[in-house]
Every structure is written in C-alpha cells, then in structure tokens.
PDB file of C-alpha atoms in Angstrom:
ATOM      1  CA  UNK A   1     -45.091   9.061 -21.518  1.00 87.00           C
ATOM      2  CA  UNK A   2     -45.629  11.149 -24.651  1.00 94.00           C
ATOM      3  CA  UNK A   3     -42.969  11.901 -27.241  1.00 95.00           C
ATOM      4  CA  UNK A   4     -42.958  14.192 -30.253  1.00 96.00           C
ATOM      5  CA  UNK A   5     -40.359  13.450 -32.902  1.00 93.00           C
ATOM      6  CA  UNK A   6     -39.691  15.916 -35.699  1.00 94.00           C
ATOM      7  CA  UNK A   7     -37.953  15.166 -38.984  1.00 94.00           C
ATOM      8  CA  UNK A   8     -37.278  16.730 -42.352  1.00 95.00           C
ATOM      9  CA  UNK A   9     -34.998  19.608 -41.513  1.00 93.00           C
ATOM     10  CA  UNK A  10     -31.807  20.368 -43.395  1.00 96.00           C
ATOM     11  CA  UNK A  11     -29.900  22.791 -45.567  1.00 97.00           C
ATOM     12  CA  UNK A  12     -31.604  24.229 -48.619  1.00 96.00           C
ATOM     13  CA  UNK A  13     -30.992  27.094 -51.006  1.00 97.00           C
ATOM     14  CA  UNK A  14     -33.287  30.090 -51.106  1.00 97.00           C
ATOM     15  CA  UNK A  15     -36.287  29.333 -53.267  1.00 96.00           C
ATOM     16  CA  UNK A  16     -36.183  25.645 -52.408  1.00 96.00           C
ATOM     17  CA  UNK A  17     -38.616  23.473 -50.481  1.00 96.00           C
ATOM     18  CA  UNK A  18     -38.677  21.299 -47.384  1.00 95.00           C
ATOM     19  CA  UNK A  19     -41.296  19.191 -45.687  1.00 96.00           C
ATOM     20  CA  UNK A  20     -41.214  18.819 -41.923  1.00 97.00           C
ATOM     21  CA  UNK A  21     -43.061  16.095 -40.056  1.00 97.00           C
ATOM     22  CA  UNK A  22     -43.837  15.545 -36.405  1.00 96.00           C
ATOM     23  CA  UNK A  23     -45.212  12.321 -34.969  1.00 96.00           C
ATOM     24  CA  UNK A  24     -46.722  12.014 -31.505  1.00 96.00           C
ATOM     25  CA  UNK A  25     -46.322   8.672 -29.763  1.00 95.00           C
ATOM     26  CA  UNK A  26     -47.191   7.268 -26.373  1.00 95.00           C
ATOM     27  CA  UNK A  27     -50.390   6.966 -24.435  1.00 94.00           C
ATOM     28  CA  UNK A  28     -52.857   9.747 -25.089  1.00 94.00           C
ATOM     29  CA  UNK A  29     -56.591   9.969 -25.550  1.00 93.00           C
ATOM     30  CA  UNK A  30     -57.111  12.957 -27.793  1.00 93.00           C
ATOM     31  CA  UNK A  31     -55.173  15.661 -29.634  1.00 94.00           C
ATOM     32  CA  UNK A  32     -56.480  19.179 -30.032  1.00 95.00           C
ATOM     33  CA  UNK A  33     -54.398  21.936 -31.611  1.00 96.00           C
ATOM     34  CA  UNK A  34     -51.081  21.130 -33.299  1.00 96.00           C
ATOM     35  CA  UNK A  35     -48.584  23.718 -34.394  1.00 97.00           C
ATOM     36  CA  UNK A  36     -45.117  24.623 -35.599  1.00 97.00           C
ATOM     37  CA  UNK A  37     -42.858  27.242 -34.033  1.00 97.00           C
ATOM     38  CA  UNK A  38     -39.549  28.679 -35.194  1.00 97.00           C
ATOM     39  CA  UNK A  39     -36.618  29.954 -33.160  1.00 96.00           C
ATOM     40  CA  UNK A  40     -34.165  31.932 -35.227  1.00 92.00           C
ATOM     41  CA  UNK A  41     -30.552  32.545 -34.161  1.00 87.00           C
ATOM     42  CA  UNK A  42     -30.579  34.730 -31.061  1.00 90.00           C
ATOM     43  CA  UNK A  43     -34.352  35.118 -31.204  1.00 92.00           C
ATOM     44  CA  UNK A  44     -37.288  33.883 -29.170  1.00 95.00           C
ATOM     45  CA  UNK A  45     -39.463  30.990 -30.248  1.00 96.00           C
ATOM     46  CA  UNK A  46     -42.343  32.282 -32.357  1.00 96.00           C
ATOM     47  CA  UNK A  47     -45.462  30.780 -33.839  1.00 97.00           C
ATOM     48  CA  UNK A  48     -45.400  29.844 -37.534  1.00 96.00           C
ATOM     49  CA  UNK A  49     -48.691  27.998 -38.049  1.00 97.00           C
ATOM     50  CA  UNK A  50     -51.338  26.005 -36.196  1.00 97.00           C
ATOM     51  CA  UNK A  51     -54.070  23.587 -37.144  1.00 96.00           C
ATOM     52  CA  UNK A  52     -57.033  22.697 -34.993  1.00 94.00           C
ATOM     53  CA  UNK A  53     -58.689  19.341 -34.548  1.00 92.00           C
ATOM     54  CA  UNK A  54     -61.299  20.312 -37.128  1.00 91.00           C
ATOM     55  CA  UNK A  55     -58.703  21.409 -39.657  1.00 92.00           C
ATOM     56  CA  UNK A  56     -58.867  25.154 -39.104  1.00 96.00           C
ATOM     57  CA  UNK A  57     -55.474  26.679 -39.921  1.00 97.00           C
ATOM     58  CA  UNK A  58     -53.707  29.810 -38.791  1.00 97.00           C
ATOM     59  CA  UNK A  59     -50.527  31.288 -40.304  1.00 96.00           C
ATOM     60  CA  UNK A  60     -48.337  34.258 -39.523  1.00 95.00           C
ATOM     61  CA  UNK A  61     -48.360  36.835 -42.314  1.00 95.00           C
ATOM     62  CA  UNK A  62     -44.766  36.289 -43.417  1.00 91.00           C
ATOM     63  CA  UNK A  63     -45.387  32.664 -44.427  1.00 92.00           C
ATOM     64  CA  UNK A  64     -48.848  32.900 -45.960  1.00 94.00           C
ATOM     65  CA  UNK A  65     -48.846  31.488 -49.468  1.00 93.00           C
ATOM     66  CA  UNK A  66     -45.508  29.742 -48.937  1.00 94.00           C
ATOM     67  CA  UNK A  67     -46.217  27.273 -46.156  1.00 94.00           C
ATOM     68  CA  UNK A  68     -48.984  24.706 -45.704  1.00 96.00           C
ATOM     69  CA  UNK A  69     -49.710  22.972 -42.431  1.00 97.00           C
ATOM     70  CA  UNK A  70     -51.608  19.680 -42.434  1.00 95.00           C
ATOM     71  CA  UNK A  71     -52.397  16.796 -40.103  1.00 94.00           C
ATOM     72  CA  UNK A  72     -53.720  13.284 -40.292  1.00 90.00           C
ATOM     73  CA  UNK A  73     -56.576  11.879 -38.274  1.00 82.00           C
ATOM     74  CA  UNK A  74     -54.390  10.543 -35.516  1.00 86.00           C
ATOM     75  CA  UNK A  75     -50.913  11.743 -34.567  1.00 91.00           C
ATOM     76  CA  UNK A  76     -48.941  13.391 -37.381  1.00 91.00           C
ATOM     77  CA  UNK A  77     -48.508  17.005 -38.354  1.00 93.00           C
ATOM     78  CA  UNK A  78     -46.659  18.194 -41.460  1.00 93.00           C
ATOM     79  CA  UNK A  79     -45.354  21.534 -42.631  1.00 93.00           C
ATOM     80  CA  UNK A  80     -44.746  21.965 -46.349  1.00 92.00           C
ATOM     81  CA  UNK A  81     -42.406  24.896 -46.888  1.00 92.00           C
ATOM     82  CA  UNK A  82     -41.969  26.336 -50.377  1.00 92.00           C
ATOM     83  CA  UNK A  83     -40.087  29.333 -51.763  1.00 93.00           C
ATOM     84  CA  UNK A  84     -37.854  29.352 -48.713  1.00 94.00           C
ATOM     85  CA  UNK A  85     -36.065  32.535 -47.677  1.00 94.00           C
ATOM     86  CA  UNK A  86     -32.925  32.994 -45.551  1.00 94.00           C
ATOM     87  CA  UNK A  87     -35.104  34.497 -42.815  1.00 92.00           C
ATOM     88  CA  UNK A  88     -36.881  31.140 -42.535  1.00 94.00           C
ATOM     89  CA  UNK A  89     -33.698  29.753 -40.974  1.00 95.00           C
ATOM     90  CA  UNK A  90     -34.057  28.444 -37.450  1.00 96.00           C
ATOM     91  CA  UNK A  91     -34.929  25.495 -35.287  1.00 97.00           C
ATOM     92  CA  UNK A  92     -38.495  24.349 -35.901  1.00 97.00           C
ATOM     93  CA  UNK A  93     -40.442  22.856 -33.024  1.00 97.00           C
ATOM     94  CA  UNK A  94     -43.794  21.140 -33.119  1.00 97.00           C
ATOM     95  CA  UNK A  95     -46.211  21.632 -30.260  1.00 97.00           C
ATOM     96  CA  UNK A  96     -49.224  19.461 -29.574  1.00 97.00           C
ATOM     97  CA  UNK A  97     -52.046  20.021 -27.127  1.00 97.00           C
ATOM     98  CA  UNK A  98     -53.231  16.640 -25.982  1.00 96.00           C
ATOM     99  CA  UNK A  99     -54.900  14.794 -23.172  1.00 96.00           C
ATOM    100  CA  UNK A 100     -53.600  11.636 -21.534  1.00 95.00           C
ATOM    101  CA  UNK A 101     -55.956   9.096 -19.920  1.00 94.00           C
ATOM    102  CA  UNK A 102     -57.621  10.696 -16.888  1.00 94.00           C
ATOM    103  CA  UNK A 103     -55.390  13.745 -17.269  1.00 94.00           C
ATOM    104  CA  UNK A 104     -55.854  17.407 -18.185  1.00 96.00           C
ATOM    105  CA  UNK A 105     -55.148  19.043 -21.510  1.00 97.00           C
ATOM    106  CA  UNK A 106     -51.532  20.172 -21.732  1.00 96.00           C
ATOM    107  CA  UNK A 107     -48.898  21.130 -24.291  1.00 97.00           C
ATOM    108  CA  UNK A 108     -46.039  18.913 -25.383  1.00 97.00           C
ATOM    109  CA  UNK A 109     -43.000  19.991 -27.399  1.00 97.00           C
ATOM    110  CA  UNK A 110     -40.716  18.175 -29.781  1.00 96.00           C
ATOM    111  CA  UNK A 111     -36.932  18.410 -29.617  1.00 96.00           C
ATOM    112  CA  UNK A 112     -36.664  20.630 -32.687  1.00 96.00           C
ATOM    113  CA  UNK A 113     -35.271  20.232 -36.180  1.00 96.00           C
ATOM    114  CA  UNK A 114     -32.811  22.659 -37.793  1.00 97.00           C
ATOM    115  CA  UNK A 115     -33.697  24.373 -41.057  1.00 96.00           C
ATOM    116  CA  UNK A 116     -30.994  26.439 -42.740  1.00 97.00           C
ATOM    117  CA  UNK A 117     -31.737  28.440 -45.874  1.00 96.00           C
ATOM    118  CA  UNK A 118     -28.716  29.761 -47.742  1.00 96.00           C
ATOM    119  CA  UNK A 119     -28.894  32.870 -49.875  1.00 92.00           C
TER     120      UNK A 119
END
C-alpha cells in the first residue's frame, strides 16, 4: 500500500506565502517524477509544477518566479508559494510516479490540501 499525505494548506492574504509538503509512505522501490496540481472552484485539475528524479523542474507560466518545487532524496516533495494571488486558490494535489516491488511504474495521488487566497 502506498499513501501520499499533503500538508501546509490554509487561508492566506494576497501577497502572502505558503509551503506545501507531500510525503509518500508505504512499500515502494523507486520514485520518478513528482508534481503538484491545482483544482480551482468549478475547474479541472491542472498541472502547476513537476520535478524529475534528477531535479529537473517544470512550471506553468503563471507561477514562474513565484513558486519553487523541491524534493528530497527519498519521499518528500515541497512547494514554496510566494506572492500568492486570489487565482492561486484551489485544492492542491501531489502526484508521484513510483514503482512498487515487482510492479510497474504508476501514478499515485494525494488527498489534496485546500489553499485559499483572499484579496
């Protein structure tokens, strides 16, 4: 069994900062790409940023310069969010591509953490 647990969401004023974390636990052999996705009210779930196993990062244009994605060597991914805007509001989900013993690569999702940015 693999679990992803996110933390760090909350209510913040525009211009403020938040740091989200996601920890993968359970039995797995290797983690490849890790990422954060956002689902705004009434919207689909969209990519925010990813980081590969070698540290290569990818950001959507609207968050470049304001958000930094990072990971440790084992099972944790963070998202540092600065200069927050009301349009950053939504539920943030982490997604991890990993491989369990003797199993194929597949994606796992966390349960989501709410971020609300007030104007």
